[in-house]
Amino acid sequence: MQEKLQEILTEVREKAPALVTRADFEAFKATISGPNGALTQTMKEMGRVPKEEKPALGRLINEVKGQISSLFDAVIERLEAAELAERLGPAIDPTLPLPDPDRGILHPIAQVREEIVSLFRRIGFSVAEATEVETEHYCFDALNIPADHPARDMQDSYYLPSDLDVANVARHEQEKYLLRTHTSTVQIRTMLKESPPIRIIAPGRCFRRDTPDATHSANFHQVEGLYVDKDVTLLDLKATLDYFVKSIFGPSARTRLRPSFFPFTEPSFEMDFYSPNLGKLSNRWLEIMGCGMVDPEVFKSVGIDPQVYTGYAFGMGIERIAMILQGVDDIRYYYQNDVRFLRQFA
Ligand code: DAH
């Protein structure tokens, strides 16, 4: 019987590595440990073995069964690995260059965002970010936007369900969450984290409940700028915006600041620019951003002393700049992902 067991083990050792399909494996396994398999049959002979030989034989049987079972496990592991490899197809090296020469381009809105950001980086601004989900406090109150401001209206803002708790968005109190309506929120979040001098540019996605038309989209992009230090004046703002406009629209562009109102700046302005070489849009004043000197109320809400520090802020819509630069007259083209449109900006 010992011999028989050795023979079975040798057979499994020899044949198992050559099995390549599950069907072959199952068939072979049946000849060993199936109801009529060699091992099962041999074990049945145990009853005829003299009593004193039983313990030793029992140990041998267990030993052989254990070895056979690990050999079978190895086969299953090998077959599964082969099946997975087959499903995955040939190995790929993700670091190789794309075989397709038409490898796509940055989206036109992203191109303009990158250009704006790089122009401000060149003069010492660094990029700041905050979440797209915000709370009423950081989106409005801290920016001195009063509770009855229309931007808070359910018609204008996307509020999130009131029983929601967003782990990575710190609340001031138990105020409501909403999707940020402007990137000015990044001013507040940055001033709470860092102390002056602060010089940041914050590109990002914003949301307002607008009915989409040629110039409005419920989801759009802005770039916010903020500079806080001692002795920052309106002249610094004007010089920075002049530099920006001439860099992006060409040296013959001119700028003007037109008095306006924003709750978070005092004084506030709309900045217009004028350029002789913009095709259809040439030689007329085009409004492209809001700006002004940071309101002392905003400084107070973030614990910066308005007696010591002053600052300027500005905010612009990326789509608006992109449409002027790229000659696009309907904002909806940017979101349709029609490659015939997108490829024009390669
Ligand atoms: N947050 C304003 C908006 O979405 C834009 C803006 C205006 C930002 C003036 C500013 C600013 O920082 O000073 O309409």
mmCIF file of C-alpha atoms and ligand atoms in Angstrom:
data_model
loop_
_atom_site.group_PDB
_atom_site.id
_atom_site.type_symbol
_atom_site.label_atom_id
_atom_site.label_comp_id
_atom_site.label_asym_id
_atom_site.label_seq_id
_atom_site.Cartn_x
_atom_site.Cartn_y
_atom_site.Cartn_z
ATOM 1 C CA MET A 1 0.000 0.000 0.000
ATOM 2 C CA GLN A 2 2.933 2.287 0.714
ATOM 3 C CA GLU A 3 4.183 1.625 -2.778
ATOM 4 C CA LYS A 4 0.809 2.395 -4.265
ATOM 5 C CA LEU A 5 0.701 5.726 -2.413
ATOM 6 C CA GLN A 6 4.212 6.608 -3.632
ATOM 7 C CA GLU A 7 3.194 5.795 -7.192
ATOM 8 C CA ILE A 8 0.155 8.088 -6.964
ATOM 9 C CA LEU A 9 2.267 10.920 -5.567
ATOM 10 C CA THR A 10 4.874 10.475 -8.309
ATOM 11 C CA GLU A 11 2.146 10.492 -10.947
ATOM 12 C CA VAL A 12 0.701 13.738 -9.614
ATOM 13 C CA ARG A 13 4.171 15.309 -9.411
ATOM 14 C CA GLU A 14 4.844 14.423 -13.024
ATOM 15 C CA LYS A 15 1.501 15.256 -14.590
ATOM 16 C CA ALA A 16 0.284 18.283 -12.639
ATOM 17 C CA PRO A 17 2.739 20.797 -14.137
ATOM 18 C CA ALA A 18 1.680 19.805 -17.653
ATOM 19 C CA LEU A 19 -2.031 20.578 -17.166
ATOM 20 C CA VAL A 20 -3.026 23.665 -19.140
ATOM 21 C CA THR A 21 -6.819 23.860 -18.997
ATOM 22 C CA ARG A 22 -9.297 23.684 -16.192
ATOM 23 C CA ALA A 23 -11.072 20.785 -17.905
ATOM 24 C CA ASP A 24 -7.833 18.766 -18.063
ATOM 25 C CA PHE A 25 -7.165 19.587 -14.464
ATOM 26 C CA GLU A 26 -10.624 18.543 -13.288
ATOM 27 C CA ALA A 27 -10.414 15.306 -15.278
ATOM 28 C CA PHE A 28 -7.002 14.487 -13.883
ATOM 29 C CA LYS A 29 -8.020 15.388 -10.350
ATOM 30 C CA ALA A 30 -10.962 12.979 -10.641
ATOM 31 C CA THR A 31 -8.583 10.101 -11.475
ATOM 32 C CA ILE A 32 -6.768 10.771 -8.200
ATOM 33 C CA SER A 33 -9.203 12.011 -5.578
ATOM 34 C CA GLY A 34 -12.597 11.510 -7.260
ATOM 35 C CA PRO A 35 -14.933 8.757 -5.946
ATOM 36 C CA ASN A 36 -13.206 6.219 -8.177
ATOM 37 C CA GLY A 37 -9.811 7.886 -8.060
ATOM 38 C CA ALA A 38 -6.621 6.044 -7.263
ATOM 39 C CA LEU A 39 -6.153 7.716 -3.909
ATOM 40 C CA THR A 40 -9.743 7.113 -2.831
ATOM 41 C CA GLN A 41 -9.491 3.462 -3.836
ATOM 42 C CA THR A 42 -6.205 2.966 -2.031
ATOM 43 C CA MET A 43 -7.597 4.494 1.124
ATOM 44 C CA LYS A 44 -10.442 2.041 1.032
ATOM 45 C CA GLU A 45 -7.882 -0.722 1.502
ATOM 46 C CA MET A 46 -7.055 0.695 4.909
ATOM 47 C CA GLY A 47 -9.650 -1.605 6.407
ATOM 48 C CA ARG A 48 -7.660 -4.697 5.443
ATOM 49 C CA VAL A 49 -4.394 -3.469 6.929
ATOM 50 C CA PRO A 50 -3.251 -5.178 10.171
ATOM 51 C CA LYS A 51 -4.007 -3.090 13.223
ATOM 52 C CA GLU A 52 -0.371 -2.441 14.239
ATOM 53 C CA GLU A 53 0.481 -0.961 10.793
ATOM 54 C CA LYS A 54 -2.441 1.438 10.813
ATOM 55 C CA PRO A 55 -0.891 4.406 12.666
ATOM 56 C CA ALA A 56 2.183 4.578 10.410
ATOM 57 C CA LEU A 57 0.092 4.102 7.321
ATOM 58 C CA GLY A 58 -2.386 6.735 8.492
ATOM 59 C CA ARG A 59 0.483 9.229 8.849
ATOM 60 C CA LEU A 60 1.741 8.379 5.368
ATOM 61 C CA ILE A 61 -1.722 8.810 3.874
ATOM 62 C CA ASN A 62 -2.079 12.233 5.463
ATOM 63 C CA GLU A 63 1.365 13.200 4.258
ATOM 64 C CA VAL A 64 0.618 12.121 0.685
ATOM 65 C CA LYS A 65 -2.817 13.795 0.714
ATOM 66 C CA GLY A 66 -1.212 17.030 1.938
ATOM 67 C CA GLN A 67 1.398 16.983 -0.800
ATOM 68 C CA ILE A 68 -1.154 16.211 -3.495
ATOM 69 C CA SER A 69 -3.370 18.991 -2.278
ATOM 70 C CA SER A 70 -0.528 21.547 -2.470
ATOM 71 C CA LEU A 71 0.357 20.333 -5.960
ATOM 72 C CA PHE A 72 -3.266 20.830 -7.010
ATOM 73 C CA ASP A 73 -3.330 24.290 -5.395
ATOM 74 C CA ALA A 74 -0.268 25.231 -7.396
ATOM 75 C CA VAL A 75 -2.007 24.138 -10.602
ATOM 76 C CA ILE A 76 -5.089 26.252 -9.797
ATOM 77 C CA GLU A 77 -2.936 29.250 -9.018
ATOM 78 C CA ARG A 78 -1.075 28.834 -12.296
ATOM 79 C CA LEU A 79 -4.308 28.411 -14.300
ATOM 80 C CA GLU A 80 -5.882 31.484 -12.673
ATOM 81 C CA ALA A 81 -2.833 33.598 -13.384
ATOM 82 C CA ALA A 82 -2.926 32.479 -17.019
ATOM 83 C CA GLU A 83 -6.642 33.270 -17.296
ATOM 84 C CA LEU A 84 -6.103 36.744 -15.833
ATOM 85 C CA ALA A 85 -3.186 37.401 -18.162
ATOM 86 C CA GLU A 86 -5.369 36.366 -21.080
ATOM 87 C CA ARG A 87 -8.137 38.724 -20.019
ATOM 88 C CA LEU A 88 -5.675 41.601 -19.602
ATOM 89 C CA GLY A 89 -4.147 41.065 -23.022
ATOM 90 C CA PRO A 90 -0.534 41.721 -23.903
ATOM 91 C CA ALA A 91 1.466 43.655 -21.294
ATOM 92 C CA ILE A 92 1.595 47.386 -21.900
ATOM 93 C CA ASP A 93 4.192 49.926 -20.887
ATOM 94 C CA PRO A 94 2.286 53.088 -19.894
ATOM 95 C CA THR A 95 5.475 55.140 -20.096
ATOM 96 C CA LEU A 96 5.864 54.662 -23.846
ATOM 97 C CA PRO A 97 4.840 57.560 -26.123
ATOM 98 C CA LEU A 98 1.374 57.257 -27.658
ATOM 99 C CA PRO A 99 1.379 55.489 -31.008
ATOM 100 C CA ASP A 100 -1.351 57.872 -32.252
ATOM 101 C CA PRO A 101 0.237 61.135 -33.383
ATOM 102 C CA ASP A 102 -3.091 62.901 -32.767
ATOM 103 C CA ARG A 103 -2.714 62.875 -29.035
ATOM 104 C CA GLY A 104 -5.283 65.501 -28.173
ATOM 105 C CA ILE A 105 -4.827 68.995 -26.777
ATOM 106 C CA LEU A 106 -5.525 70.867 -23.614
ATOM 107 C CA HIS A 107 -9.138 72.072 -23.584
ATOM 108 C CA PRO A 108 -9.355 75.700 -24.815
ATOM 109 C CA ILE A 109 -10.602 76.847 -21.406
ATOM 110 C CA ALA A 110 -7.683 75.074 -19.725
ATOM 111 C CA GLN A 111 -5.286 76.678 -22.204
ATOM 112 C CA VAL A 112 -6.489 80.149 -21.233
ATOM 113 C CA ARG A 113 -6.434 79.259 -17.539
ATOM 114 C CA GLU A 114 -2.818 78.106 -17.868
ATOM 115 C CA GLU A 115 -1.884 81.290 -19.677
ATOM 116 C CA ILE A 116 -3.495 83.529 -17.046
ATOM 117 C CA VAL A 117 -1.897 81.583 -14.209
ATOM 118 C CA SER A 118 1.557 81.635 -15.778
ATOM 119 C CA LEU A 119 1.399 85.414 -16.344
ATOM 120 C CA PHE A 120 0.649 85.993 -12.666
ATOM 121 C CA ARG A 121 3.223 83.454 -11.499
ATOM 122 C CA ARG A 122 5.821 85.427 -13.387
ATOM 123 C CA ILE A 123 5.192 88.420 -11.125
ATOM 124 C CA GLY A 124 5.278 86.511 -7.863
ATOM 125 C CA PHE A 125 1.777 85.121 -7.398
ATOM 126 C CA SER A 126 1.376 81.518 -6.354
ATOM 127 C CA VAL A 127 -1.583 79.257 -7.009
ATOM 128 C CA ALA A 128 -4.079 78.675 -4.185
ATOM 129 C CA GLU A 129 -7.031 76.325 -4.127
ATOM 130 C CA ALA A 130 -10.086 75.548 -2.042
ATOM 131 C CA THR A 131 -12.983 73.166 -2.435
ATOM 132 C CA GLU A 132 -15.880 73.572 -4.865
ATOM 133 C CA VAL A 133 -18.288 72.675 -2.089
ATOM 134 C CA GLU A 134 -18.386 75.621 0.296
ATOM 135 C CA THR A 135 -20.474 76.950 3.114
ATOM 136 C CA GLU A 136 -22.537 80.109 3.217
ATOM 137 C CA HIS A 137 -20.127 81.649 5.665
ATOM 138 C CA TYR A 138 -17.038 81.357 3.434
ATOM 139 C CA CYS A 139 -18.900 82.053 0.219
ATOM 140 C CA PHE A 140 -20.841 85.073 1.500
ATOM 141 C CA ASP A 141 -20.658 86.258 5.143
ATOM 142 C CA ALA A 142 -16.870 86.370 5.419
ATOM 143 C CA LEU A 143 -16.843 88.353 2.160
ATOM 144 C CA ASN A 144 -19.212 90.901 3.655
ATOM 145 C CA ILE A 145 -22.065 89.753 1.436
ATOM 146 C CA PRO A 146 -25.255 90.411 3.394
ATOM 147 C CA ALA A 147 -27.818 87.739 4.166
ATOM 148 C CA ASP A 148 -30.384 89.253 1.804
ATOM 149 C CA HIS A 149 -27.984 89.383 -1.152
ATOM 150 C CA PRO A 150 -29.584 87.866 -4.274
ATOM 151 C CA ALA A 151 -26.600 85.546 -4.816
ATOM 152 C CA ARG A 152 -27.802 83.539 -1.813
ATOM 153 C CA ASP A 153 -31.205 83.073 -3.308
ATOM 154 C CA MET A 154 -32.249 79.513 -4.087
ATOM 155 C CA GLN A 155 -32.629 80.731 -7.667
ATOM 156 C CA ASP A 156 -28.986 81.699 -7.867
ATOM 157 C CA SER A 157 -27.038 79.180 -5.852
ATOM 158 C CA TYR A 158 -26.933 75.416 -5.651
ATOM 159 C CA TYR A 159 -27.473 74.425 -2.027
ATOM 160 C CA LEU A 160 -26.703 70.949 -0.736
ATOM 161 C CA PRO A 161 -29.124 68.946 1.424
ATOM 162 C CA SER A 162 -29.127 70.312 4.967
ATOM 163 C CA ASP A 163 -28.486 66.953 6.661
ATOM 164 C CA LEU A 164 -25.202 66.579 4.808
ATOM 165 C CA ASP A 165 -21.860 66.681 6.579
ATOM 166 C CA VAL A 166 -18.902 67.212 4.254
ATOM 167 C CA ALA A 167 -15.827 65.992 6.075
ATOM 168 C CA ASN A 168 -13.214 68.032 4.221
ATOM 169 C CA VAL A 169 -15.101 71.353 4.212
ATOM 170 C CA ALA A 170 -14.813 73.067 7.581
ATOM 171 C CA ARG A 171 -17.913 75.003 8.611
ATOM 172 C CA HIS A 172 -17.929 78.198 10.624
ATOM 173 C CA GLU A 173 -21.074 77.262 12.495
ATOM 174 C CA GLN A 174 -23.842 74.949 11.344
ATOM 175 C CA GLU A 175 -24.414 76.975 8.190
ATOM 176 C CA LYS A 176 -25.586 75.512 4.884
ATOM 177 C CA TYR A 177 -23.328 73.989 2.255
ATOM 178 C CA LEU A 178 -23.525 75.098 -1.341
ATOM 179 C CA LEU A 179 -21.474 74.910 -4.526
ATOM 180 C CA ARG A 180 -19.260 77.987 -4.570
ATOM 181 C CA THR A 181 -20.673 80.799 -6.670
ATOM 182 C CA HIS A 182 -17.271 82.456 -7.133
ATOM 183 C CA THR A 183 -13.593 81.804 -6.406
ATOM 184 C CA SER A 184 -13.514 84.704 -3.913
ATOM 185 C CA THR A 185 -13.950 81.966 -1.288
ATOM 186 C CA VAL A 186 -10.281 81.127 -1.827
ATOM 187 C CA GLN A 187 -9.338 84.616 -0.559
ATOM 188 C CA ILE A 188 -10.956 83.822 2.767
ATOM 189 C CA ARG A 189 -9.651 80.272 3.121
ATOM 190 C CA THR A 190 -6.125 81.486 2.273
ATOM 191 C CA MET A 191 -6.142 84.454 4.651
ATOM 192 C CA LEU A 192 -7.268 82.151 7.465
ATOM 193 C CA LYS A 193 -4.331 79.826 6.818
ATOM 194 C CA GLU A 194 -1.529 82.239 5.943
ATOM 195 C CA SER A 195 -0.417 85.597 7.218
ATOM 196 C CA PRO A 196 0.577 88.550 5.016
ATOM 197 C CA PRO A 197 2.322 89.127 2.718
ATOM 198 C CA ILE A 198 -0.085 87.044 0.634
ATOM 199 C CA ARG A 199 0.003 87.010 -3.138
ATOM 200 C CA ILE A 200 -2.223 84.348 -4.666
ATOM 201 C CA ILE A 201 -4.018 83.483 -7.848
ATOM 202 C CA ALA A 202 -6.886 81.001 -7.587
ATOM 203 C CA PRO A 203 -8.282 79.401 -10.735
ATOM 204 C CA GLY A 204 -11.325 77.209 -10.309
ATOM 205 C CA ARG A 205 -14.792 76.014 -11.138
ATOM 206 C CA CYS A 206 -17.866 77.932 -9.973
ATOM 207 C CA PHE A 207 -21.583 77.243 -10.077
ATOM 208 C CA ARG A 208 -24.675 79.422 -10.415
ATOM 209 C CA ARG A 209 -28.220 78.595 -11.277
ATOM 210 C CA ASP A 210 -28.289 80.267 -14.662
ATOM 211 C CA THR A 211 -30.387 79.305 -17.608
ATOM 212 C CA PRO A 212 -27.771 78.447 -20.225
ATOM 213 C CA ASP A 213 -27.560 80.827 -23.166
ATOM 214 C CA ALA A 214 -24.777 82.167 -25.376
ATOM 215 C CA THR A 215 -23.011 83.867 -22.474
ATOM 216 C CA HIS A 216 -24.192 82.001 -19.362
ATOM 217 C CA SER A 217 -23.493 78.543 -18.067
ATOM 218 C CA ALA A 218 -24.476 77.080 -14.701
ATOM 219 C CA ASN A 219 -20.930 75.813 -14.396
ATOM 220 C CA PHE A 220 -18.120 78.163 -15.341
ATOM 221 C CA HIS A 221 -14.577 79.088 -14.329
ATOM 222 C CA GLN A 222 -13.012 82.051 -12.624
ATOM 223 C CA VAL A 223 -9.594 83.237 -11.603
ATOM 224 C CA GLU A 224 -9.352 85.141 -8.372
ATOM 225 C CA GLY A 225 -6.368 87.266 -7.363
ATOM 226 C CA LEU A 226 -5.427 88.611 -3.949
ATOM 227 C CA TYR A 227 -2.479 90.644 -2.730
ATOM 228 C CA VAL A 228 -2.226 91.617 0.937
ATOM 229 C CA ASP A 229 0.732 93.434 2.451
ATOM 230 C CA LYS A 230 1.646 96.709 4.132
ATOM 231 C CA ASP A 231 1.127 99.756 1.895
ATOM 232 C CA VAL A 232 -0.608 98.044 -1.025
ATOM 233 C CA THR A 233 -2.355 100.768 -3.005
ATOM 234 C CA LEU A 234 -4.722 101.164 -5.919
ATOM 235 C CA LEU A 235 -1.701 102.021 -8.043
ATOM 236 C CA ASP A 236 -0.357 98.508 -7.465
ATOM 237 C CA LEU A 237 -3.669 97.064 -8.596
ATOM 238 C CA LYS A 238 -3.788 99.218 -11.698
ATOM 239 C CA ALA A 239 -0.172 98.395 -12.627
ATOM 240 C CA THR A 240 -0.739 94.653 -12.159
ATOM 241 C CA LEU A 241 -3.878 94.639 -14.277
ATOM 242 C CA ASP A 242 -2.190 96.741 -16.994
ATOM 243 C CA TYR A 243 0.625 94.224 -17.125
ATOM 244 C CA PHE A 244 -1.865 91.376 -17.327
ATOM 245 C CA VAL A 245 -4.008 92.899 -20.079
ATOM 246 C CA LYS A 246 -1.043 93.936 -22.234
ATOM 247 C CA SER A 247 0.522 90.496 -21.837
ATOM 248 C CA ILE A 248 -2.571 88.598 -22.816
ATOM 249 C CA PHE A 249 -4.203 90.918 -25.398
ATOM 250 C CA GLY A 250 -1.079 92.588 -26.792
ATOM 251 C CA PRO A 251 0.906 95.760 -25.986
ATOM 252 C CA SER A 252 -1.519 98.126 -27.690
ATOM 253 C CA ALA A 253 -4.351 97.206 -25.292
ATOM 254 C CA ARG A 254 -5.443 99.902 -22.821
ATOM 255 C CA THR A 255 -7.258 99.521 -19.530
ATOM 256 C CA ARG A 256 -9.616 101.616 -17.465
ATOM 257 C CA LEU A 257 -11.142 101.234 -14.030
ATOM 258 C CA ARG A 258 -14.809 102.143 -13.808
ATOM 259 C CA PRO A 259 -16.321 102.699 -10.346
ATOM 260 C CA SER A 260 -18.586 99.857 -9.312
ATOM 261 C CA PHE A 261 -19.663 98.011 -6.193
ATOM 262 C CA PHE A 262 -18.722 94.707 -4.608
ATOM 263 C CA PRO A 263 -19.367 94.040 -0.917
ATOM 264 C CA PHE A 264 -15.833 92.705 -0.399
ATOM 265 C CA THR A 265 -13.902 95.613 -1.924
ATOM 266 C CA GLU A 266 -13.920 99.323 -1.191
ATOM 267 C CA PRO A 267 -13.482 101.120 -3.496
ATOM 268 C CA SER A 268 -14.641 98.678 -6.177
ATOM 269 C CA PHE A 269 -14.208 98.789 -9.944
ATOM 270 C CA GLU A 270 -15.013 97.057 -13.144
ATOM 271 C CA MET A 271 -11.961 96.835 -15.303
ATOM 272 C CA ASP A 272 -12.487 97.401 -19.014
ATOM 273 C CA PHE A 273 -9.965 97.085 -21.765
ATOM 274 C CA TYR A 274 -9.756 98.343 -25.290
ATOM 275 C CA SER A 275 -7.748 96.908 -28.147
ATOM 276 C CA PRO A 276 -7.382 97.875 -31.814
ATOM 277 C CA ASN A 277 -6.755 94.334 -33.013
ATOM 278 C CA LEU A 278 -9.532 92.081 -31.800
ATOM 279 C CA GLY A 279 -11.481 91.618 -35.016
ATOM 280 C CA LYS A 280 -15.166 92.299 -34.455
ATOM 281 C CA LEU A 281 -14.480 93.345 -30.873
ATOM 282 C CA SER A 282 -11.855 95.960 -31.747
ATOM 283 C CA ASN A 283 -12.004 99.560 -30.598
ATOM 284 C CA ARG A 284 -14.615 99.322 -27.925
ATOM 285 C CA TRP A 285 -14.383 98.996 -24.194
ATOM 286 C CA LEU A 286 -14.913 95.404 -23.027
ATOM 287 C CA GLU A 287 -15.573 94.633 -19.405
ATOM 288 C CA ILE A 288 -13.468 91.715 -18.179
ATOM 289 C CA MET A 289 -13.190 91.722 -14.426
ATOM 290 C CA GLY A 290 -14.244 93.053 -11.063
ATOM 291 C CA CYS A 291 -11.631 94.368 -8.677
ATOM 292 C CA GLY A 292 -10.905 96.742 -5.844
ATOM 293 C CA MET A 293 -9.193 97.272 -2.509
ATOM 294 C CA VAL A 294 -10.006 94.613 0.083
ATOM 295 C CA ASP A 295 -12.778 95.902 2.348
ATOM 296 C CA PRO A 296 -11.706 96.281 6.021
ATOM 297 C CA GLU A 297 -14.743 94.151 6.972
ATOM 298 C CA VAL A 298 -13.223 91.222 5.065
ATOM 299 C CA PHE A 299 -9.925 91.629 6.892
ATOM 300 C CA LYS A 300 -11.793 91.643 10.201
ATOM 301 C CA SER A 301 -13.604 88.425 9.343
ATOM 302 C CA VAL A 302 -10.268 86.619 8.917
ATOM 303 C CA GLY A 303 -8.437 88.301 11.784
ATOM 304 C CA ILE A 304 -6.111 90.539 9.773
ATOM 305 C CA ASP A 305 -5.669 94.061 11.173
ATOM 306 C CA PRO A 306 -6.918 96.581 8.564
ATOM 307 C CA GLN A 307 -4.922 99.315 10.326
ATOM 308 C CA VAL A 308 -1.711 97.510 9.441
ATOM 309 C CA TYR A 309 -2.489 95.800 6.144
ATOM 310 C CA THR A 310 -4.136 96.759 2.901
ATOM 311 C CA GLY A 311 -4.723 94.686 -0.186
ATOM 312 C CA TYR A 312 -6.297 94.424 -3.565
ATOM 313 C CA ALA A 313 -8.422 91.676 -5.079
ATOM 314 C CA PHE A 314 -9.747 90.902 -8.514
ATOM 315 C CA GLY A 315 -11.853 88.226 -10.129
ATOM 316 C CA MET A 316 -12.480 87.324 -13.739
ATOM 317 C CA GLY A 317 -14.369 84.718 -15.713
ATOM 318 C CA ILE A 318 -12.067 82.493 -17.742
ATOM 319 C CA GLU A 319 -14.754 81.806 -20.355
ATOM 320 C CA ARG A 320 -15.165 85.525 -20.988
ATOM 321 C CA ILE A 321 -11.432 85.997 -21.644
ATOM 322 C CA ALA A 322 -11.308 82.801 -23.704
ATOM 323 C CA MET A 323 -14.248 83.898 -25.876
ATOM 324 C CA ILE A 324 -12.560 87.219 -26.628
ATOM 325 C CA LEU A 325 -9.144 85.653 -27.287
ATOM 326 C CA GLN A 326 -10.438 82.728 -29.323
ATOM 327 C CA GLY A 327 -13.234 84.543 -31.161
ATOM 328 C CA VAL A 328 -15.910 82.221 -29.801
ATOM 329 C CA ASP A 329 -19.370 83.765 -29.640
ATOM 330 C CA ASP A 330 -21.302 81.082 -27.771
ATOM 331 C CA ILE A 331 -20.102 79.749 -24.419
ATOM 332 C CA ARG A 332 -21.918 76.447 -24.976
ATOM 333 C CA TYR A 333 -19.355 75.355 -27.572
ATOM 334 C CA TYR A 334 -16.856 74.919 -24.756
ATOM 335 C CA TYR A 335 -18.890 72.233 -23.041
ATOM 336 C CA GLN A 336 -20.124 70.164 -25.950
ATOM 337 C CA ASN A 337 -16.844 68.298 -26.422
ATOM 338 C CA ASP A 338 -17.223 68.321 -30.177
ATOM 339 C CA VAL A 339 -13.756 67.482 -31.475
ATOM 340 C CA ARG A 340 -14.329 69.590 -34.593
ATOM 341 C CA PHE A 341 -14.577 72.612 -32.315
ATOM 342 C CA LEU A 342 -11.821 71.568 -29.907
ATOM 343 C CA ARG A 343 -9.255 70.704 -32.613
ATOM 344 C CA GLN A 344 -9.248 74.326 -33.795
ATOM 345 C CA PHE A 345 -7.295 75.181 -30.654
ATOM 346 C CA ALA A 346 -4.421 72.763 -31.283
HETATM 347 N N1 DAH B 1 -16.528 87.487 -7.027
HETATM 348 C C1 DAH B 1 -16.962 88.420 -8.066
HETATM 349 C C2 DAH B 1 -17.985 87.723 -8.943
HETATM 350 O O1 DAH B 1 -18.043 86.518 -8.968
HETATM 351 C C3 DAH B 1 -15.795 88.869 -8.887
HETATM 352 C C4 DAH B 1 -14.901 89.790 -8.136
HETATM 353 C C5 DAH B 1 -15.140 91.133 -8.124
HETATM 354 C C6 DAH B 1 -13.828 89.293 -7.428
HETATM 355 C C7 DAH B 1 -14.323 92.012 -7.439
HETATM 356 C C8 DAH B 1 -13.000 90.148 -6.704
HETATM 357 C C9 DAH B 1 -13.257 91.513 -6.725
HETATM 358 O O2 DAH B 1 -11.974 89.719 -6.007
HETATM 359 O O3 DAH B 1 -12.445 92.358 -6.048
HETATM 360 O O4 DAH B 1 -18.710 88.368 -9.611
#
